Amino acid sequence: MLVSIVVPCKDEEEALPLFIEELKKVTKELDGYTFEYIFVDDGSTDNTLKIIKNNHNFKYISFTRNFGKEAALYAGLERAKGDYVCVMDADMQDPPSLLIQMLEIIKERNIDCVAARRINRKGEGIIRSACAKLFYKLINSMSTYKIESGARDFRLMSRRMVNSVIEISEYNRFSKGIFSFVGYETYWLEYENVQRIKGKTKWNFLSLLRYGIDGIVGFTSSPLVIASYLGMLMFVLAFLGVIFVVVRKLIYGDPTTGWASLVCILLFTSGIQLLCIGIIGEYISKTYLETKRRPLYIVKEENGQEKGSS
Ligand code: UDP
Ligand code: MG
């Protein structure tokens, strides 16, 4: 039985040697399987590609620039030939040793996916943790596809599930949503959070915020509905306001007092308008990028061969 292991790497020269050593140790323990290793070098500027090339049994793809982890994952999945395919990070935050359990569970239960979920966020900043929790609450309250809190991209999938994932070739990729969208029975394997072994995370607050918005825009149109509700609410309030002013004029005769409150109301309503335009803009920009049908990634080199296009 062939098991493909897909690893996206961006500037991982520090963590990669330790990861490869651990991965080899784990796969050696697994009798009865053959392994196919697919490393995706996502435009690294350090020695990542060199380290990958030093292992002659590894397949690899190298991008012309950094296209992002989502594109790297997609490229790896497209090339994987295994009966089972596992995706894992190169920084040991997805412990390779869990693969043993994952393979046992997927066969025993005869299901299509075993995915890893962190039961805590030990070692992560308080603000980052809180924002992540808020994000999962938000997206799950709006989207019909459940996105597990603490879920990682780290998972073992059956051939048919991988085929379904590849079929979704959209430009704005949010893998956690895509895995949930394609369905299939998934077993959640829980584990304690592990910190990155070496090197630095590629995410900062802003890029995570962007990723979160991508996820929400990609998997639910509820913000648009909320925007229209807000519009309706403002309309009703404005209508009541008009009645109030007219009645006051009839009783007291002076409609011009209260300009300060008027300014506040104006600012408030224009703020809401801007917010709603922003929400609509997010969806339009996504549609725009999607209709261009640009390639998700461009390959520079693949398994020793130079390439020109994806
Ligand atoms: N990664 C990638 N392209 C990117 C950013 C990250 O291929 O543009 C890879 C990275 O090398 C690692 C995995 O994606 O193997 C997860 O990245 P990271 O550890 O920075 O994310 P975190 O674990 O902090 O969410
Ligand atoms: Mg990491």
CSV table of C-alpha atoms and ligand atoms in Angstrom, one decimal:
chain,number,residue,atom,x,y,z
A,1,MET,CA,0.0,0.0,0.0
A,2,LEU,CA,1.4,3.4,-1.1
A,3,VAL,CA,1.3,6.3,1.4
A,4,SER,CA,2.1,9.8,0.1
A,5,ILE,CA,3.5,12.4,2.4
A,6,VAL,CA,3.1,16.0,1.3
A,7,VAL,CA,5.2,18.6,3.1
A,8,PRO,CA,4.9,22.3,2.2
A,9,CYS,CA,8.1,24.2,3.1
A,10,LYS,CA,9.0,27.9,3.2
A,11,ASP,CA,12.4,28.8,4.6
A,12,GLU,CA,12.6,25.7,6.8
A,13,GLU,CA,16.4,25.1,6.7
A,14,GLU,CA,16.6,25.0,10.5
A,15,ALA,CA,13.7,22.7,11.2
A,16,LEU,CA,13.8,20.5,8.0
A,17,PRO,CA,16.8,18.3,8.9
A,18,LEU,CA,15.2,17.4,12.3
A,19,PHE,CA,11.9,16.8,10.6
A,20,ILE,CA,13.3,14.6,7.9
A,21,GLU,CA,15.2,12.5,10.5
A,22,GLU,CA,12.0,12.0,12.5
A,23,LEU,CA,9.9,11.2,9.5
A,24,LYS,CA,12.4,8.6,8.3
A,25,LYS,CA,12.4,7.0,11.8
A,26,VAL,CA,8.6,6.9,11.8
A,27,THR,CA,8.2,5.4,8.3
A,28,LYS,CA,10.8,2.8,9.1
A,29,GLU,CA,8.6,1.5,11.9
A,30,LEU,CA,5.7,1.1,9.6
A,31,ASP,CA,5.9,-2.3,7.9
A,32,GLY,CA,3.8,-3.2,5.0
A,33,TYR,CA,3.7,0.3,3.5
A,34,THR,CA,5.7,2.0,0.8
A,35,PHE,CA,6.1,5.7,1.1
A,36,GLU,CA,6.2,8.5,-1.4
A,37,TYR,CA,7.6,11.8,-0.1
A,38,ILE,CA,6.6,15.0,-1.9
A,39,PHE,CA,8.2,18.2,-0.7
A,40,VAL,CA,7.0,21.5,-2.0
A,41,ASP,CA,9.4,24.3,-1.8
A,42,ASP,CA,7.2,27.4,-1.7
A,43,GLY,CA,9.8,30.0,-2.9
A,44,SER,CA,12.2,29.5,0.0
A,45,THR,CA,15.1,31.9,0.0
A,46,ASP,CA,17.4,29.8,2.2
A,47,ASN,CA,18.8,26.3,1.9
A,48,THR,CA,15.5,24.5,2.1
A,49,LEU,CA,15.6,23.2,-1.5
A,50,LYS,CA,19.2,22.0,-1.1
A,51,ILE,CA,18.3,20.0,2.0
A,52,ILE,CA,15.3,18.4,0.2
A,53,LYS,CA,17.5,17.6,-2.9
A,54,ASN,CA,20.0,15.9,-0.6
A,55,ASN,CA,17.5,13.1,-0.1
A,56,HIS,CA,17.4,11.4,-3.4
A,57,ASN,CA,14.3,9.4,-2.7
A,58,PHE,CA,12.2,12.6,-2.2
A,59,LYS,CA,10.1,14.0,-5.0
A,60,TYR,CA,10.0,17.7,-5.0
A,61,ILE,CA,8.5,20.8,-6.6
A,62,SER,CA,10.0,24.2,-6.4
A,63,PHE,CA,7.9,27.3,-7.1
A,64,THR,CA,9.1,30.4,-8.9
A,65,ARG,CA,8.2,32.5,-5.8
A,66,ASN,CA,6.2,32.2,-2.6
A,67,PHE,CA,2.7,31.3,-3.5
A,68,GLY,CA,1.5,30.5,0.1
A,69,LYS,CA,0.9,27.3,2.0
A,70,GLU,CA,-2.5,26.7,0.4
A,71,ALA,CA,-1.0,26.6,-3.1
A,72,ALA,CA,1.9,24.4,-1.9
A,73,LEU,CA,-0.6,21.9,-0.4
A,74,TYR,CA,-2.6,21.8,-3.6
A,75,ALA,CA,0.5,21.2,-5.8
A,76,GLY,CA,1.5,18.4,-3.5
A,77,LEU,CA,-1.9,16.8,-3.4
A,78,GLU,CA,-2.1,17.0,-7.2
A,79,ARG,CA,1.1,15.0,-7.5
A,80,ALA,CA,0.5,12.4,-4.8
A,81,LYS,CA,-0.2,8.9,-6.1
A,82,GLY,CA,-0.7,7.1,-2.8
A,83,ASP,CA,-3.7,5.1,-1.7
A,84,TYR,CA,-3.5,7.3,1.4
A,85,VAL,CA,-2.1,10.8,1.4
A,86,CYS,CA,-0.9,12.6,4.5
A,87,VAL,CA,-0.1,16.3,4.7
A,88,MET,CA,2.1,17.7,7.4
A,89,ASP,CA,4.1,20.8,8.3
A,90,ALA,CA,7.9,20.8,8.2
A,91,ASP,CA,8.3,22.3,11.7
A,92,MET,CA,7.2,19.3,13.8
A,93,GLN,CA,4.1,21.0,15.0
A,94,ASP,CA,2.4,18.2,13.2
A,95,PRO,CA,4.2,15.3,15.0
A,96,PRO,CA,5.2,12.7,12.4
A,97,SER,CA,4.8,10.0,15.0
A,98,LEU,CA,1.0,10.5,14.9
A,99,LEU,CA,1.1,9.0,11.4
A,100,ILE,CA,1.3,5.5,12.9
A,101,GLN,CA,-1.9,6.0,14.8
A,102,MET,CA,-3.6,7.7,11.9
A,103,LEU,CA,-2.9,4.7,9.6
A,104,GLU,CA,-4.2,2.3,12.2
A,105,ILE,CA,-7.4,4.3,12.7
A,106,ILE,CA,-8.2,4.9,9.0
A,107,LYS,CA,-7.8,1.2,8.2
A,108,GLU,CA,-9.5,-0.1,11.3
A,109,ARG,CA,-12.6,2.1,11.0
A,110,ASN,CA,-12.5,2.0,7.2
A,111,ILE,CA,-13.0,5.7,6.9
A,112,ASP,CA,-11.7,8.4,4.6
A,113,CYS,CA,-9.9,10.8,6.9
A,114,VAL,CA,-8.1,11.0,10.2
A,115,ALA,CA,-7.4,14.6,11.1
A,116,ALA,CA,-5.4,16.1,13.9
A,117,ARG,CA,-6.9,18.5,16.4
A,118,ARG,CA,-5.0,20.4,19.1
A,119,ILE,CA,-6.8,20.2,22.4
A,120,ASN,CA,-5.0,23.3,23.7
A,121,ARG,CA,-2.9,26.1,22.4
A,122,LYS,CA,-0.1,25.8,25.0
A,123,GLY,CA,2.8,28.1,24.2
A,124,GLU,CA,0.7,30.4,21.9
A,125,GLY,CA,0.2,34.1,22.8
A,126,ILE,CA,-2.9,35.0,24.7
A,127,ILE,CA,-4.1,37.5,22.1
A,128,ARG,CA,-3.5,35.1,19.2
A,129,SER,CA,-5.4,32.3,21.0
A,130,ALA,CA,-8.3,34.6,21.8
A,131,CYS,CA,-8.5,35.8,18.2
A,132,ALA,CA,-8.4,32.2,16.9
A,133,LYS,CA,-11.2,31.2,19.3
A,134,LEU,CA,-13.3,34.2,18.2
A,135,PHE,CA,-12.6,33.3,14.6
A,136,TYR,CA,-13.9,29.7,15.0
A,137,LYS,CA,-17.0,30.9,16.9
A,138,LEU,CA,-17.7,33.5,14.2
A,139,ILE,CA,-17.2,31.2,11.1
A,140,ASN,CA,-19.1,28.3,12.7
A,141,SER,CA,-22.1,30.5,13.5
A,142,MET,CA,-22.2,31.7,10.0
A,143,SER,CA,-21.1,28.8,7.8
A,144,THR,CA,-23.0,25.6,7.1
A,145,TYR,CA,-19.7,23.8,7.0
A,146,LYS,CA,-18.3,23.1,10.4
A,147,ILE,CA,-14.7,24.1,10.9
A,148,GLU,CA,-13.3,22.4,14.1
A,149,SER,CA,-11.6,24.7,16.5
A,150,GLY,CA,-8.0,23.6,16.9
A,151,ALA,CA,-8.1,21.6,13.6
A,152,ARG,CA,-4.9,21.5,11.7
A,153,ASP,CA,-4.3,20.8,8.1
A,154,PHE,CA,-2.4,17.8,9.3
A,155,ARG,CA,-4.4,14.8,8.2
A,156,LEU,CA,-4.4,11.4,6.5
A,157,MET,CA,-6.8,11.1,3.6
A,158,SER,CA,-8.0,8.3,1.4
A,159,ARG,CA,-7.5,8.4,-2.4
A,160,ARG,CA,-11.1,9.3,-3.1
A,161,MET,CA,-11.1,12.2,-0.6
A,162,VAL,CA,-7.9,13.6,-2.1
A,163,ASN,CA,-9.5,13.4,-5.6
A,164,SER,CA,-12.5,15.4,-4.3
A,165,VAL,CA,-10.2,18.0,-2.7
A,166,ILE,CA,-8.2,18.4,-6.0
A,167,GLU,CA,-11.4,18.9,-7.9
A,168,ILE,CA,-11.9,22.1,-6.0
A,169,SER,CA,-9.4,24.2,-7.9
A,170,GLU,CA,-10.5,27.6,-6.7
A,171,TYR,CA,-8.0,30.4,-6.4
A,172,ASN,CA,-8.9,31.7,-2.9
A,173,ARG,CA,-8.2,28.5,-1.0
A,174,PHE,CA,-9.0,27.9,2.6
A,175,SER,CA,-8.1,24.2,3.1
A,176,LYS,CA,-9.8,23.8,6.5
A,177,GLY,CA,-13.1,24.8,4.8
A,178,ILE,CA,-12.4,22.7,1.7
A,179,PHE,CA,-11.8,19.6,3.8
A,180,SER,CA,-15.1,20.2,5.6
A,181,PHE,CA,-16.9,21.0,2.3
A,182,VAL,CA,-16.0,17.7,0.6
A,183,GLY,CA,-17.5,15.7,3.5
A,184,TYR,CA,-16.4,12.1,4.1
A,185,GLU,CA,-16.3,10.6,7.6
A,186,THR,CA,-13.5,12.1,9.6
A,187,TYR,CA,-12.0,10.9,12.8
A,188,TRP,CA,-10.5,13.6,15.0
A,189,LEU,CA,-7.3,12.6,16.6
A,190,GLU,CA,-6.6,14.9,19.6
A,191,TYR,CA,-3.1,15.8,20.7
A,192,GLU,CA,-1.4,18.4,22.9
A,193,ASN,CA,-0.1,21.5,21.1
A,194,VAL,CA,3.5,21.2,20.1
A,195,GLN,CA,5.7,24.3,19.5
A,196,ARG,CA,7.6,24.8,16.3
A,197,ILE,CA,11.0,23.1,16.8
A,198,LYS,CA,13.1,25.7,15.1
A,199,GLY,CA,12.8,28.7,12.9
A,200,LYS,CA,9.9,31.2,12.9
A,201,THR,CA,6.3,31.0,12.0
A,202,LYS,CA,5.4,32.7,8.7
A,203,TRP,CA,2.3,34.3,10.1
A,204,ASN,CA,1.8,37.6,11.8
A,205,PHE,CA,-1.3,39.2,13.1
A,206,LEU,CA,-2.3,40.9,9.9
A,207,SER,CA,-1.7,37.8,7.7
A,208,LEU,CA,-3.8,35.7,10.1
A,209,LEU,CA,-6.6,38.3,10.0
A,210,ARG,CA,-6.4,38.2,6.2
A,211,TYR,CA,-6.5,34.4,6.3
A,212,GLY,CA,-9.5,34.5,8.6
A,213,ILE,CA,-11.4,36.9,6.4
A,214,ASP,CA,-10.6,34.7,3.4
A,215,GLY,CA,-12.0,31.7,5.3
A,216,ILE,CA,-15.3,33.6,6.1
A,217,VAL,CA,-15.7,35.1,2.7
A,218,GLY,CA,-14.9,31.7,1.0
A,219,PHE,CA,-17.4,29.7,3.0
A,220,THR,CA,-20.3,31.8,3.9
A,221,SER,CA,-22.3,34.7,2.4
A,222,SER,CA,-23.8,35.5,5.8
A,223,PRO,CA,-21.9,38.9,6.1
A,224,LEU,CA,-23.8,40.0,3.1
A,225,VAL,CA,-27.1,39.1,4.7
A,226,ILE,CA,-26.0,40.9,7.9
A,227,ALA,CA,-25.2,44.0,5.8
A,228,SER,CA,-28.7,44.0,4.3
A,229,TYR,CA,-30.3,43.6,7.7
A,230,LEU,CA,-28.2,46.5,9.0
A,231,GLY,CA,-29.4,48.6,6.1
A,232,MET,CA,-33.0,47.7,6.8
A,233,LEU,CA,-32.6,48.5,10.5
A,234,MET,CA,-31.1,51.9,9.7
A,235,PHE,CA,-34.0,52.6,7.4
A,236,VAL,CA,-36.6,51.8,10.1
A,237,LEU,CA,-34.6,54.0,12.6
A,238,ALA,CA,-34.5,56.9,10.1
A,239,PHE,CA,-38.2,56.6,9.4
A,240,LEU,CA,-38.9,56.7,13.2
A,241,GLY,CA,-36.6,59.7,13.4
A,242,VAL,CA,-38.5,61.6,10.7
A,243,ILE,CA,-41.8,61.0,12.5
A,244,PHE,CA,-40.2,62.2,15.7
A,245,VAL,CA,-38.9,65.4,14.1
A,246,VAL,CA,-42.2,66.2,12.4
A,247,VAL,CA,-44.2,65.6,15.6
A,248,ARG,CA,-41.8,67.8,17.6
A,249,LYS,CA,-42.0,70.6,15.0
A,250,LEU,CA,-45.8,70.5,15.3
A,251,ILE,CA,-45.7,70.6,19.1
A,252,TYR,CA,-42.7,72.9,19.8
A,253,GLY,CA,-42.2,74.6,16.5
A,254,ASP,CA,-38.3,74.4,16.3
A,255,PRO,CA,-36.9,71.6,14.3
A,256,THR,CA,-33.3,72.8,14.2
A,257,THR,CA,-32.0,72.1,17.7
A,258,GLY,CA,-30.0,69.0,18.4
A,259,TRP,CA,-27.4,69.4,15.6
A,260,ALA,CA,-24.8,67.7,17.8
A,261,SER,CA,-26.8,64.5,18.0
A,262,LEU,CA,-27.4,64.8,14.3
A,263,VAL,CA,-23.7,64.8,13.6
A,264,CYS,CA,-23.3,61.6,15.7
A,265,ILE,CA,-26.1,59.9,13.8
A,266,LEU,CA,-24.6,60.9,10.5
A,267,LEU,CA,-21.2,59.6,11.5
A,268,PHE,CA,-22.8,56.4,12.7
A,269,THR,CA,-24.9,55.7,9.6
A,270,SER,CA,-22.0,56.6,7.2
A,271,GLY,CA,-19.8,54.3,9.2
A,272,ILE,CA,-22.3,51.5,8.8
A,273,GLN,CA,-22.5,52.2,5.1
A,274,LEU,CA,-18.8,52.1,4.7
A,275,LEU,CA,-18.7,48.8,6.6
A,276,CYS,CA,-21.3,47.3,4.3
A,277,ILE,CA,-19.6,48.5,1.2
A,278,GLY,CA,-16.4,47.0,2.5
A,279,ILE,CA,-18.2,43.6,3.0
A,280,ILE,CA,-19.6,43.7,-0.5
A,281,GLY,CA,-16.1,44.7,-1.8
A,282,GLU,CA,-14.6,41.6,-0.2
A,283,TYR,CA,-16.9,39.4,-2.1
A,284,ILE,CA,-16.4,41.3,-5.4
A,285,SER,CA,-12.7,41.2,-5.1
A,286,LYS,CA,-12.8,37.5,-4.5
A,287,THR,CA,-15.0,37.0,-7.5
A,288,TYR,CA,-12.6,39.2,-9.6
A,289,LEU,CA,-9.6,37.1,-8.6
A,290,GLU,CA,-11.5,33.9,-9.2
A,291,THR,CA,-12.7,34.9,-12.7
A,292,LYS,CA,-9.1,35.7,-13.8
A,293,ARG,CA,-8.3,32.0,-13.5
A,294,ARG,CA,-4.7,32.6,-12.8
A,295,PRO,CA,-2.6,29.5,-12.0
A,296,LEU,CA,-2.5,28.7,-8.3
A,297,TYR,CA,1.3,28.3,-8.5
A,298,ILE,CA,4.1,28.3,-11.1
A,299,VAL,CA,6.7,25.5,-11.0
A,300,LYS,CA,10.4,26.4,-11.5
A,301,GLU,CA,11.8,23.0,-11.0
A,302,GLU,CA,10.4,19.5,-10.4
A,303,ASN,CA,12.3,16.4,-9.6
A,304,GLY,CA,15.5,17.7,-11.2
A,305,GLN,CA,13.8,19.1,-14.2
A,306,GLU,CA,13.5,22.8,-14.9
A,307,LYS,CA,10.0,23.9,-15.9
A,308,GLY,CA,8.4,26.9,-17.4
A,309,SER,CA,4.7,26.7,-16.5
A,310,SER,CA,2.4,25.1,-14.0
B,1,UDP,N1,4.5,27.4,4.6
B,1,UDP,C1,4.5,27.4,3.2
B,1,UDP,N2,4.3,28.6,2.6
B,1,UDP,C2,4.1,29.7,3.2
B,1,UDP,C3,4.1,29.7,4.6
B,1,UDP,C4,4.3,28.5,5.3
B,1,UDP,O1,4.7,26.4,2.6
B,1,UDP,O2,4.0,30.8,2.6
B,1,UDP,C5,4.7,26.1,5.3
B,1,UDP,C6,5.8,26.1,6.4
B,1,UDP,O3,7.1,25.8,5.8
B,1,UDP,C7,5.3,25.0,7.3
B,1,UDP,C8,3.8,25.1,7.2
B,1,UDP,O4,3.5,25.8,6.0
B,1,UDP,O5,5.7,23.7,6.9
B,1,UDP,C9,3.2,25.9,8.4
B,1,UDP,O6,3.8,27.1,8.5
B,1,UDP,P1,4.0,27.8,9.9
B,1,UDP,O7,4.7,26.9,10.9
B,1,UDP,O8,4.7,29.1,9.6
B,1,UDP,O9,2.5,28.1,10.4
B,1,UDP,P2,1.9,27.9,11.8
B,1,UDP,O10,2.2,26.5,12.2
B,1,UDP,O11,2.5,28.9,12.7
B,1,UDP,O12,0.4,28.0,11.6
B,2,MG,MG,4.1,25.8,12.4
